[in-house]
Short mmCIF file of N, CA, C and O and ligand atoms in Angstrom, two decimals:
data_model
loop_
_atom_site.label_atom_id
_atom_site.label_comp_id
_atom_site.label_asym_id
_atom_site.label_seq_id
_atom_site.Cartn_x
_atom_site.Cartn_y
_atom_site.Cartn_z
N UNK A 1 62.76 204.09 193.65
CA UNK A 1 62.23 204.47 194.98
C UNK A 1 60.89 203.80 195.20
O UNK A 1 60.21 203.45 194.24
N UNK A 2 60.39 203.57 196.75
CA UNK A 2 59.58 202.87 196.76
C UNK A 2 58.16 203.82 197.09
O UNK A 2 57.39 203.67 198.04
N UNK A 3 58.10 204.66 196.19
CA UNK A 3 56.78 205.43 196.24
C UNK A 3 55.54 205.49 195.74
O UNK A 3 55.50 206.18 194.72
N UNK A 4 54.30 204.94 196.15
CA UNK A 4 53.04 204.39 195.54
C UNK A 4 52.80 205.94 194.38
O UNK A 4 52.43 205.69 193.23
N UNK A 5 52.98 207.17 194.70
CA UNK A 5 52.90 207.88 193.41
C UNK A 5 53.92 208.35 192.92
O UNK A 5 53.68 209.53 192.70
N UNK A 6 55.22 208.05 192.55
CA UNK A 6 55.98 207.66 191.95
C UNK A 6 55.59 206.73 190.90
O UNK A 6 55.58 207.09 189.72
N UNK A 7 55.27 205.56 191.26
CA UNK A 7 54.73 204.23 190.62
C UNK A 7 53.64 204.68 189.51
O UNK A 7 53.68 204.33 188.34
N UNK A 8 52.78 205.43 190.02
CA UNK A 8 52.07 206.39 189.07
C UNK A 8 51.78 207.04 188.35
O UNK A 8 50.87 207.13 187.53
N UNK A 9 52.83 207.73 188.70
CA UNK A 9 53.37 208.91 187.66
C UNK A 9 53.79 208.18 186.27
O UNK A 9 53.40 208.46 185.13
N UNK A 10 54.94 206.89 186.79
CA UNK A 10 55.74 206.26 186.12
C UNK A 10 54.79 205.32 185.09
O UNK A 10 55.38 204.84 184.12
N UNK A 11 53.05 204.97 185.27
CA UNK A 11 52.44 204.24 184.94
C UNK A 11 52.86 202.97 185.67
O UNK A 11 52.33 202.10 184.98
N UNK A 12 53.28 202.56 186.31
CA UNK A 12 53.67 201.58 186.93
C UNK A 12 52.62 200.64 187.99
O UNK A 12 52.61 199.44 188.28
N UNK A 13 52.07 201.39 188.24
CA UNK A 13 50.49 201.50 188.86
C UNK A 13 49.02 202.03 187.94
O UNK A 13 48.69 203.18 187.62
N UNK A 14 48.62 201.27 187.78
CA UNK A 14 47.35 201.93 187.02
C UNK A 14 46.15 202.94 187.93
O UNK A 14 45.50 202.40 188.82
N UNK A 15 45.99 204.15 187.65
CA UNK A 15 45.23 204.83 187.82
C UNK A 15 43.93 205.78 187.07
O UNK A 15 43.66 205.71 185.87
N UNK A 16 43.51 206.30 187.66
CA UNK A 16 42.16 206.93 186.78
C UNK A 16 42.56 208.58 186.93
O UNK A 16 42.21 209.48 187.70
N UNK A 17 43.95 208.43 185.20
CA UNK A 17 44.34 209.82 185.14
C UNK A 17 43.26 211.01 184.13
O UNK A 17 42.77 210.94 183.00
N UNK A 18 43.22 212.20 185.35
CA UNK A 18 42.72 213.26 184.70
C UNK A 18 43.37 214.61 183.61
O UNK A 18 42.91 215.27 182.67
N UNK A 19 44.68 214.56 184.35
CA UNK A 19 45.50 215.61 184.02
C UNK A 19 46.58 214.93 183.94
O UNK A 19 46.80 213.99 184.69
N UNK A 20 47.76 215.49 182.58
CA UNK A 20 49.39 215.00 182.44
C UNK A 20 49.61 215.92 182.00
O UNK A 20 48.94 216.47 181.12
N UNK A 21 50.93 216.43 182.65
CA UNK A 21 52.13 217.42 181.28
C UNK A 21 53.03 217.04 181.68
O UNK A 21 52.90 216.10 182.46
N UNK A 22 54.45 217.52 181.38
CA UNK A 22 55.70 217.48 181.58
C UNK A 22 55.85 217.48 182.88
O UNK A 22 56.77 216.74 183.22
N UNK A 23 55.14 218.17 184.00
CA UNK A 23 55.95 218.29 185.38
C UNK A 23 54.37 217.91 186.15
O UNK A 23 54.07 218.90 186.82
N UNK A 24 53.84 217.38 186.21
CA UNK A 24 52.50 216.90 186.45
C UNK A 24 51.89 216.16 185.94
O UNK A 24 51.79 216.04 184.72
N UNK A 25 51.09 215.19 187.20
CA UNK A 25 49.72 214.47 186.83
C UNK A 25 48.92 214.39 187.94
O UNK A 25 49.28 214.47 189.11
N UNK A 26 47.56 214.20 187.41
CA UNK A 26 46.57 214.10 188.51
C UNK A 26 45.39 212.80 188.09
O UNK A 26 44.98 212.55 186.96
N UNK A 27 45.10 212.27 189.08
CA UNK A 27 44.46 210.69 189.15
C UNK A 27 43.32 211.13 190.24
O UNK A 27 43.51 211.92 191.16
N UNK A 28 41.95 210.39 189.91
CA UNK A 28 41.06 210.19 190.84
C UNK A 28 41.54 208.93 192.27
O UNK A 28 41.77 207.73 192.37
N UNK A 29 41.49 209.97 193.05
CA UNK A 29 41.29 209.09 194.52
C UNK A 29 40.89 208.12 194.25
O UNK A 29 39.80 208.02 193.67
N UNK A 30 41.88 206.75 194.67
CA UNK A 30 41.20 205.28 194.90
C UNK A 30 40.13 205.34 195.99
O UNK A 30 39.44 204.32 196.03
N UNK A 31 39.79 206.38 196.97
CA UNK A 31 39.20 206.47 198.09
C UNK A 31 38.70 207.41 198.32
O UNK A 31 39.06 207.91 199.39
N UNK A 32 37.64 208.19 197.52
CA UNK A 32 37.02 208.88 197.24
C UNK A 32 35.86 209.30 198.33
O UNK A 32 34.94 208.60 198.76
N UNK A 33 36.24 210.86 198.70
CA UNK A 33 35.15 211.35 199.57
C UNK A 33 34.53 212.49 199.71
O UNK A 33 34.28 213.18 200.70
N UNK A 34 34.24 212.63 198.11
CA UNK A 34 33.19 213.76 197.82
C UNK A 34 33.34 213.05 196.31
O UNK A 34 34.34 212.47 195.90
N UNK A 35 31.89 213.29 195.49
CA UNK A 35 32.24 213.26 194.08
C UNK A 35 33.02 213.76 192.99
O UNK A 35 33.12 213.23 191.88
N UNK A 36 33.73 215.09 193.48
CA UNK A 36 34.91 214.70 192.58
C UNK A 36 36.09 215.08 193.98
O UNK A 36 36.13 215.86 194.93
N UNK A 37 36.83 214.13 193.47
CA UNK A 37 37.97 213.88 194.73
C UNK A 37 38.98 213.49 193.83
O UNK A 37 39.05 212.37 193.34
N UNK A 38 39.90 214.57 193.58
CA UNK A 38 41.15 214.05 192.38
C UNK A 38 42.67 214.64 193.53
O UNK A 38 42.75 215.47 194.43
N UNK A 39 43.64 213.71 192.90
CA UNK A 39 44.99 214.03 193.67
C UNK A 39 45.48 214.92 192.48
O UNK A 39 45.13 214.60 191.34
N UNK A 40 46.21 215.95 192.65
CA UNK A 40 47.63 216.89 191.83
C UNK A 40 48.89 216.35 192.77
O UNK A 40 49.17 216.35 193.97
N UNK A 41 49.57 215.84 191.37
CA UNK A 41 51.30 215.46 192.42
C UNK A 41 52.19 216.26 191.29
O UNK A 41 51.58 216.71 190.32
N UNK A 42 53.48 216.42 191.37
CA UNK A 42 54.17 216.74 190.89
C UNK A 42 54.93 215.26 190.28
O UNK A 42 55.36 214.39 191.03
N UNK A 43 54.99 215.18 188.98
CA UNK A 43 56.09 213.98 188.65
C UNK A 43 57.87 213.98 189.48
O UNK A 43 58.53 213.02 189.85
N UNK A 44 58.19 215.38 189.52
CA UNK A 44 59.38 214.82 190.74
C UNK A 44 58.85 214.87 192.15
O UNK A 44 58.12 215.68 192.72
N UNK A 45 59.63 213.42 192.66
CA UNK A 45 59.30 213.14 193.90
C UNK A 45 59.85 214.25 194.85
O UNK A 45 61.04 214.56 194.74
N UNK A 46 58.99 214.91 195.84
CA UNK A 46 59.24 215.75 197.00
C UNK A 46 58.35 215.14 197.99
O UNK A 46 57.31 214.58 197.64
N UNK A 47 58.75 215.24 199.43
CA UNK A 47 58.19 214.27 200.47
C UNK A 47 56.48 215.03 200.74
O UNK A 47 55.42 214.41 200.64
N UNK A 48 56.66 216.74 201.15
CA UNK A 48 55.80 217.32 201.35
C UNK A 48 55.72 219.24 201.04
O UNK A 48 56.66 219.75 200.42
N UNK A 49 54.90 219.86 201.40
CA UNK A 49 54.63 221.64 201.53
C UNK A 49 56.09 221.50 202.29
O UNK A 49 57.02 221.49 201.48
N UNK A 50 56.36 221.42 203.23
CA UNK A 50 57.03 221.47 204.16
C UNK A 50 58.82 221.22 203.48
O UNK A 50 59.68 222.00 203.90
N UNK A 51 59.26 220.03 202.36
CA UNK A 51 59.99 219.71 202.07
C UNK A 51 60.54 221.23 200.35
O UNK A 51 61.52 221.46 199.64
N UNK A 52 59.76 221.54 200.47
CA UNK A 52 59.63 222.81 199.28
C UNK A 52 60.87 223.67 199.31
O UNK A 52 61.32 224.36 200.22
N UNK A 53 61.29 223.46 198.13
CA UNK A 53 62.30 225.20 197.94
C UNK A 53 62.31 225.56 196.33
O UNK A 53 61.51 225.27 195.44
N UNK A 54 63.58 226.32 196.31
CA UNK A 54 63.31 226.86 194.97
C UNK A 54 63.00 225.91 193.68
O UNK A 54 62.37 226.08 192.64
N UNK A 55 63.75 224.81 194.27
CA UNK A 55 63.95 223.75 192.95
C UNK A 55 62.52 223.28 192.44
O UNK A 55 62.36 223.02 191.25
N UNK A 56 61.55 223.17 193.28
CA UNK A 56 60.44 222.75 193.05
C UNK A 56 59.18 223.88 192.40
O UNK A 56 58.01 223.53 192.27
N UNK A 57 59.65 225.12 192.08
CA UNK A 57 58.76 226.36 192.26
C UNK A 57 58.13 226.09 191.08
O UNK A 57 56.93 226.38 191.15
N UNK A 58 58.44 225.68 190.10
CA UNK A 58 57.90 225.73 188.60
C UNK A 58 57.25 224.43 188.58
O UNK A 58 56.41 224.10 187.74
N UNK A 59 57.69 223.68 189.59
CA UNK A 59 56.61 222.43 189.43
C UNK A 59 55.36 222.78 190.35
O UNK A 59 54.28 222.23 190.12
N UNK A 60 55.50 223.82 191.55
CA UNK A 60 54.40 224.21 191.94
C UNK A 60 53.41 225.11 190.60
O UNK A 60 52.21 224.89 190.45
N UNK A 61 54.01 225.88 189.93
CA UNK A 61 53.48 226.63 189.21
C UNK A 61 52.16 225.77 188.54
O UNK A 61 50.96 225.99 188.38
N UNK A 62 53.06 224.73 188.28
CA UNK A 62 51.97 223.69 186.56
C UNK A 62 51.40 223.49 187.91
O UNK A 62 50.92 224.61 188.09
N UNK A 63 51.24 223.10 188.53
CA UNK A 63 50.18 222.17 189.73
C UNK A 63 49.16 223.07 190.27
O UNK A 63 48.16 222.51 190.73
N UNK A 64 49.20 224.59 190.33
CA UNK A 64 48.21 225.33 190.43
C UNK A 64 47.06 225.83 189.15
O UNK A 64 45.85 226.01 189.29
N UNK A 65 48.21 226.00 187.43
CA UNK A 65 47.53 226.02 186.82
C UNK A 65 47.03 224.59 186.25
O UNK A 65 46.10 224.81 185.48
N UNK A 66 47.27 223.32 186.33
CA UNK A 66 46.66 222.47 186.06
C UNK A 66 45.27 222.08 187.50
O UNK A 66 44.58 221.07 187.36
N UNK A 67 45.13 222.77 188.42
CA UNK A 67 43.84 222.95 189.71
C UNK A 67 42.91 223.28 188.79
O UNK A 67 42.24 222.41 188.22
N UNK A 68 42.74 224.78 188.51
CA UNK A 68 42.16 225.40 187.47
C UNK A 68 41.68 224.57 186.52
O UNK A 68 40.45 224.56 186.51
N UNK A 69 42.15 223.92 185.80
CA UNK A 69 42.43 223.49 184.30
C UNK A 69 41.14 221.84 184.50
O UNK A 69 40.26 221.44 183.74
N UNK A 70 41.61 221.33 185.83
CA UNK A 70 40.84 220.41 186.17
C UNK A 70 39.40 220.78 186.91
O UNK A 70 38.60 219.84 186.88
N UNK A 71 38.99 221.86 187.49
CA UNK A 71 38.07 222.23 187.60
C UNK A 71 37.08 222.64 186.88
O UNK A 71 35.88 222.42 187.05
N UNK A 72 37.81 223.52 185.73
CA UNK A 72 36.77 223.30 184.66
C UNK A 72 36.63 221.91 183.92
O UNK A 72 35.56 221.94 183.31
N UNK A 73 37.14 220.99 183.77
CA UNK A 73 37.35 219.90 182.92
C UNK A 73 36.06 219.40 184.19
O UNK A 73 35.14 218.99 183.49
N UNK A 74 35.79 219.31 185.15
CA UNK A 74 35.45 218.44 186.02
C UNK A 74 34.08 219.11 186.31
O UNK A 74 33.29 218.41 186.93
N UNK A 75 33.54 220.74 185.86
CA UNK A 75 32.66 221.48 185.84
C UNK A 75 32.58 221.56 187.31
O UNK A 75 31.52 221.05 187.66
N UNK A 76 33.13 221.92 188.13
CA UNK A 76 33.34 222.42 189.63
C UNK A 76 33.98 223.95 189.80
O UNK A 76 34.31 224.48 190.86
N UNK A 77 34.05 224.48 188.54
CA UNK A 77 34.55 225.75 188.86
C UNK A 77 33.84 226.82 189.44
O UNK A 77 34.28 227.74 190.14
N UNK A 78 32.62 226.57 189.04
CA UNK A 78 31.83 227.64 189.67
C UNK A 78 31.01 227.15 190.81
O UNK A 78 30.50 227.98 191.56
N UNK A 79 30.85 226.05 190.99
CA UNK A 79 30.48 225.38 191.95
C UNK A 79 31.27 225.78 193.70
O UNK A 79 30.72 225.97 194.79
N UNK A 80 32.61 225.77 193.33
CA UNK A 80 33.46 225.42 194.47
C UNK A 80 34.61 224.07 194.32
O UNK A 80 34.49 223.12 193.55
N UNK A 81 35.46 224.27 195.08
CA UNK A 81 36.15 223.46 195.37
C UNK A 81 36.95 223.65 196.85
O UNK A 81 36.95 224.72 197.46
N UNK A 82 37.64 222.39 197.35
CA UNK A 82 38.83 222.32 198.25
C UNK A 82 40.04 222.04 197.92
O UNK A 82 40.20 220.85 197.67
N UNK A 83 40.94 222.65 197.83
CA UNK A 83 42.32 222.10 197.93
C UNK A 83 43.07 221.59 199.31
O UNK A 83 43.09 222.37 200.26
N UNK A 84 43.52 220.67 199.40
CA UNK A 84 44.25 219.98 200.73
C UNK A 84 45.42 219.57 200.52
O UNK A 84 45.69 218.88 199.54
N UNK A 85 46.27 219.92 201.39
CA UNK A 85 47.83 219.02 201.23
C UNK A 85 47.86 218.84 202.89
O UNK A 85 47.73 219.75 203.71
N UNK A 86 48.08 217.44 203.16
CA UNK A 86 48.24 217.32 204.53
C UNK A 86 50.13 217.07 204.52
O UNK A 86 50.94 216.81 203.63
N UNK A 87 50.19 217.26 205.68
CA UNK A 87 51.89 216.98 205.80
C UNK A 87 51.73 216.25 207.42
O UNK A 87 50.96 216.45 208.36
N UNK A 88 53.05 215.20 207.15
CA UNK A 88 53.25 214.42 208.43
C UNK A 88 51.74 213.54 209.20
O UNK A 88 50.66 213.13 208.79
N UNK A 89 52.59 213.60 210.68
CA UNK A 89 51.89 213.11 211.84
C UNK A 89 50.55 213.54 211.69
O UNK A 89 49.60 212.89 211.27
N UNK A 90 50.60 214.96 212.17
CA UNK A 90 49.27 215.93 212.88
C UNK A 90 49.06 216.03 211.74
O UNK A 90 47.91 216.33 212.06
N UNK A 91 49.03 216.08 210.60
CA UNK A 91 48.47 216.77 209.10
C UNK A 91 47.71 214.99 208.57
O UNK A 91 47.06 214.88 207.53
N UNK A 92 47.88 214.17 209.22
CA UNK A 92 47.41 212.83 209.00
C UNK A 92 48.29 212.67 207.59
O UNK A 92 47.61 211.81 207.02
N UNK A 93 49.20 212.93 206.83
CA UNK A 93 49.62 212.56 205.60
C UNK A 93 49.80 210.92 205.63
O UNK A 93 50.26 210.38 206.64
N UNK A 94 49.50 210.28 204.67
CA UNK A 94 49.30 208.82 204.36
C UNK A 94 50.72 208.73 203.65
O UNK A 94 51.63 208.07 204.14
N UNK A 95 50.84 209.45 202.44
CA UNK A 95 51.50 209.15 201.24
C UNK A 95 52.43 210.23 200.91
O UNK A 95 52.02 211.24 200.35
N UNK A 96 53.68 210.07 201.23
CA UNK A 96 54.96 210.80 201.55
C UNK A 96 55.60 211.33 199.98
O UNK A 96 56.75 211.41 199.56
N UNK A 97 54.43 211.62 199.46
CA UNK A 97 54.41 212.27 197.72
C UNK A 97 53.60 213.52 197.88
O UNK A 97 52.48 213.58 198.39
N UNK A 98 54.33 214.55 197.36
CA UNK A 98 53.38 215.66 198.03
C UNK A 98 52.39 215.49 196.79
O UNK A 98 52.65 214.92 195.73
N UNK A 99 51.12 216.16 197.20
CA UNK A 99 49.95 216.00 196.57
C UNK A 99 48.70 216.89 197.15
O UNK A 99 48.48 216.92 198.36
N UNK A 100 47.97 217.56 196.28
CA UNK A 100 47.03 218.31 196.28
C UNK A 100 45.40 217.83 196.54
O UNK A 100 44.62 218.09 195.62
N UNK A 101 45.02 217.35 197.38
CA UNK A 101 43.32 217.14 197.12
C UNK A 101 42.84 218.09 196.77
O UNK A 101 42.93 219.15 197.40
N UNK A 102 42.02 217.90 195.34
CA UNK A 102 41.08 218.31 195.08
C UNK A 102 39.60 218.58 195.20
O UNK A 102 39.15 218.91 194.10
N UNK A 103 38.52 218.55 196.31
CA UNK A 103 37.16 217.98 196.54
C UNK A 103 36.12 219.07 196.13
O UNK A 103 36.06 220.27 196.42
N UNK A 104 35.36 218.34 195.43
CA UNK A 104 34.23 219.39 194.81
C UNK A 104 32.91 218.05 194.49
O UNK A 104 32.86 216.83 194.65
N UNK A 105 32.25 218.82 194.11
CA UNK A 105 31.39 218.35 193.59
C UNK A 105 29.91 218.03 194.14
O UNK A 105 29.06 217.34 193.57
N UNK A 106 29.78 218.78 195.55
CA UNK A 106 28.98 218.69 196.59
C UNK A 106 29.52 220.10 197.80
O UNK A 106 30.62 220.63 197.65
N UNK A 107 28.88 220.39 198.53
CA UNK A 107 29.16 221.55 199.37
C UNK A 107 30.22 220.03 200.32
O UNK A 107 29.81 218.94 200.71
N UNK A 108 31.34 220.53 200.38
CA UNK A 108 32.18 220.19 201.62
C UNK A 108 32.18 220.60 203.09
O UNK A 108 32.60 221.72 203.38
N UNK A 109 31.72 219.73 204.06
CA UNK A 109 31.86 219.99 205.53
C UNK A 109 32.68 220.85 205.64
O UNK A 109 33.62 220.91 204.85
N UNK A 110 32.49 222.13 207.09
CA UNK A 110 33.82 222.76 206.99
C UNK A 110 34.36 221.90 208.07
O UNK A 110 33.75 221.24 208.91
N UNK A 111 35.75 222.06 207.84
CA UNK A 111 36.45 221.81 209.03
C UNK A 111 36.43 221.62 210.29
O UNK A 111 36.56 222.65 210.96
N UNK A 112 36.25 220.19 211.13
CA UNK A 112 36.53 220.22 212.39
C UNK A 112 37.76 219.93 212.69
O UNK A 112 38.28 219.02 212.05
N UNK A 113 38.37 220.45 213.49
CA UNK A 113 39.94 219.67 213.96
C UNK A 113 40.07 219.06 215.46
O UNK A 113 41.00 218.52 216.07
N UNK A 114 38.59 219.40 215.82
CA UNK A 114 38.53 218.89 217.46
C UNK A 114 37.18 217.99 217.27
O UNK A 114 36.71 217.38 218.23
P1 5GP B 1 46.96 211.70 202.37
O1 5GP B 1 46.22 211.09 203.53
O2 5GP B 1 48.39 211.24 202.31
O3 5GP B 1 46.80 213.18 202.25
O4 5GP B 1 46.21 211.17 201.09
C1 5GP B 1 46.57 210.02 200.39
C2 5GP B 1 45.42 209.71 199.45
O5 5GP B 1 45.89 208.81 198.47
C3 5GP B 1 44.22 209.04 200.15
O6 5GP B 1 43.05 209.84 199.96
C4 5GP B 1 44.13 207.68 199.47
O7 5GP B 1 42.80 207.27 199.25
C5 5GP B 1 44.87 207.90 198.15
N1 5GP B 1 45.55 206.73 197.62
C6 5GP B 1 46.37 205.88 198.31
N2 5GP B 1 46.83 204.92 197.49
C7 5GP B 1 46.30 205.16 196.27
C8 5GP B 1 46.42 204.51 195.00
O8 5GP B 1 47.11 203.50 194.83
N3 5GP B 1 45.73 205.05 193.96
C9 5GP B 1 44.95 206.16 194.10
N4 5GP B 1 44.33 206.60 193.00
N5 5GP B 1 44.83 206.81 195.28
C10 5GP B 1 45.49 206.32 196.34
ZN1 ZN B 2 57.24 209.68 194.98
#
């Protein structure tokens, strides 16, 4: 399949990995916009939140406790963090691999959407 994190997962692409297990990995943003800015994907490919059902539940599981797991590794736990998953059009999604932003490491803007 022709999926830039696919390719990733697979090592196929070189990235700046933080986190691996069996049903997960997570890589620093090539495009980084906060100091720590890391992606969580699931190693099986799913398009988005939106594309989710049961089959995927245990790969959500590792992907919440590996959030955690990288926050302390990244010393942002007590600090704060953001989690983001955009989906589609209006959600601006780039990369049709579902995936978690991570952003910490500085107080994050809140949200404008207008
Ligand atoms: P989206 O807009 O789909 O939520 O986010 C996609 C993210 O993937 C962007 O923040 C972009 O910088 C990042 N990205 C795109 N291609 C690559 C890549 O080849 N390597 C890494 N490490 N990040 C990437
Ligand atoms: Zn993929």
């Amino acid at each position: 399949m022709d999926c830039i994190f696919c390719k990733i997962a697979n090592k196929e692409i070189p990235s700046s990995i933080v986190f691996e297990n069996d049903r997960v990995i997570a890589f620093r943003d090539i495009n980084p916009v906060a100091p720590v800015h890391i992606l969580v994907i699931p190693k099986n490919h799913v398009e988005s939140v939106q594309h989710l059902n049961e089959e995927h539940y245990d790969d959500l599981k590792e992907i919440f406790k590996a959030i955690k797991e990288i926050a302390v590794k990244e010393g942002i736990d007590k600090t704060g963090y953001r989690v983001i998953s955009n989906y589609g059009k209006d959600g601006g999604q780039e990369v049709n691999h579902l995936h978690f932003h991570i952003l910490g490491g500085e107080t994050i803007g809140k949200l404008r959407c207008k």
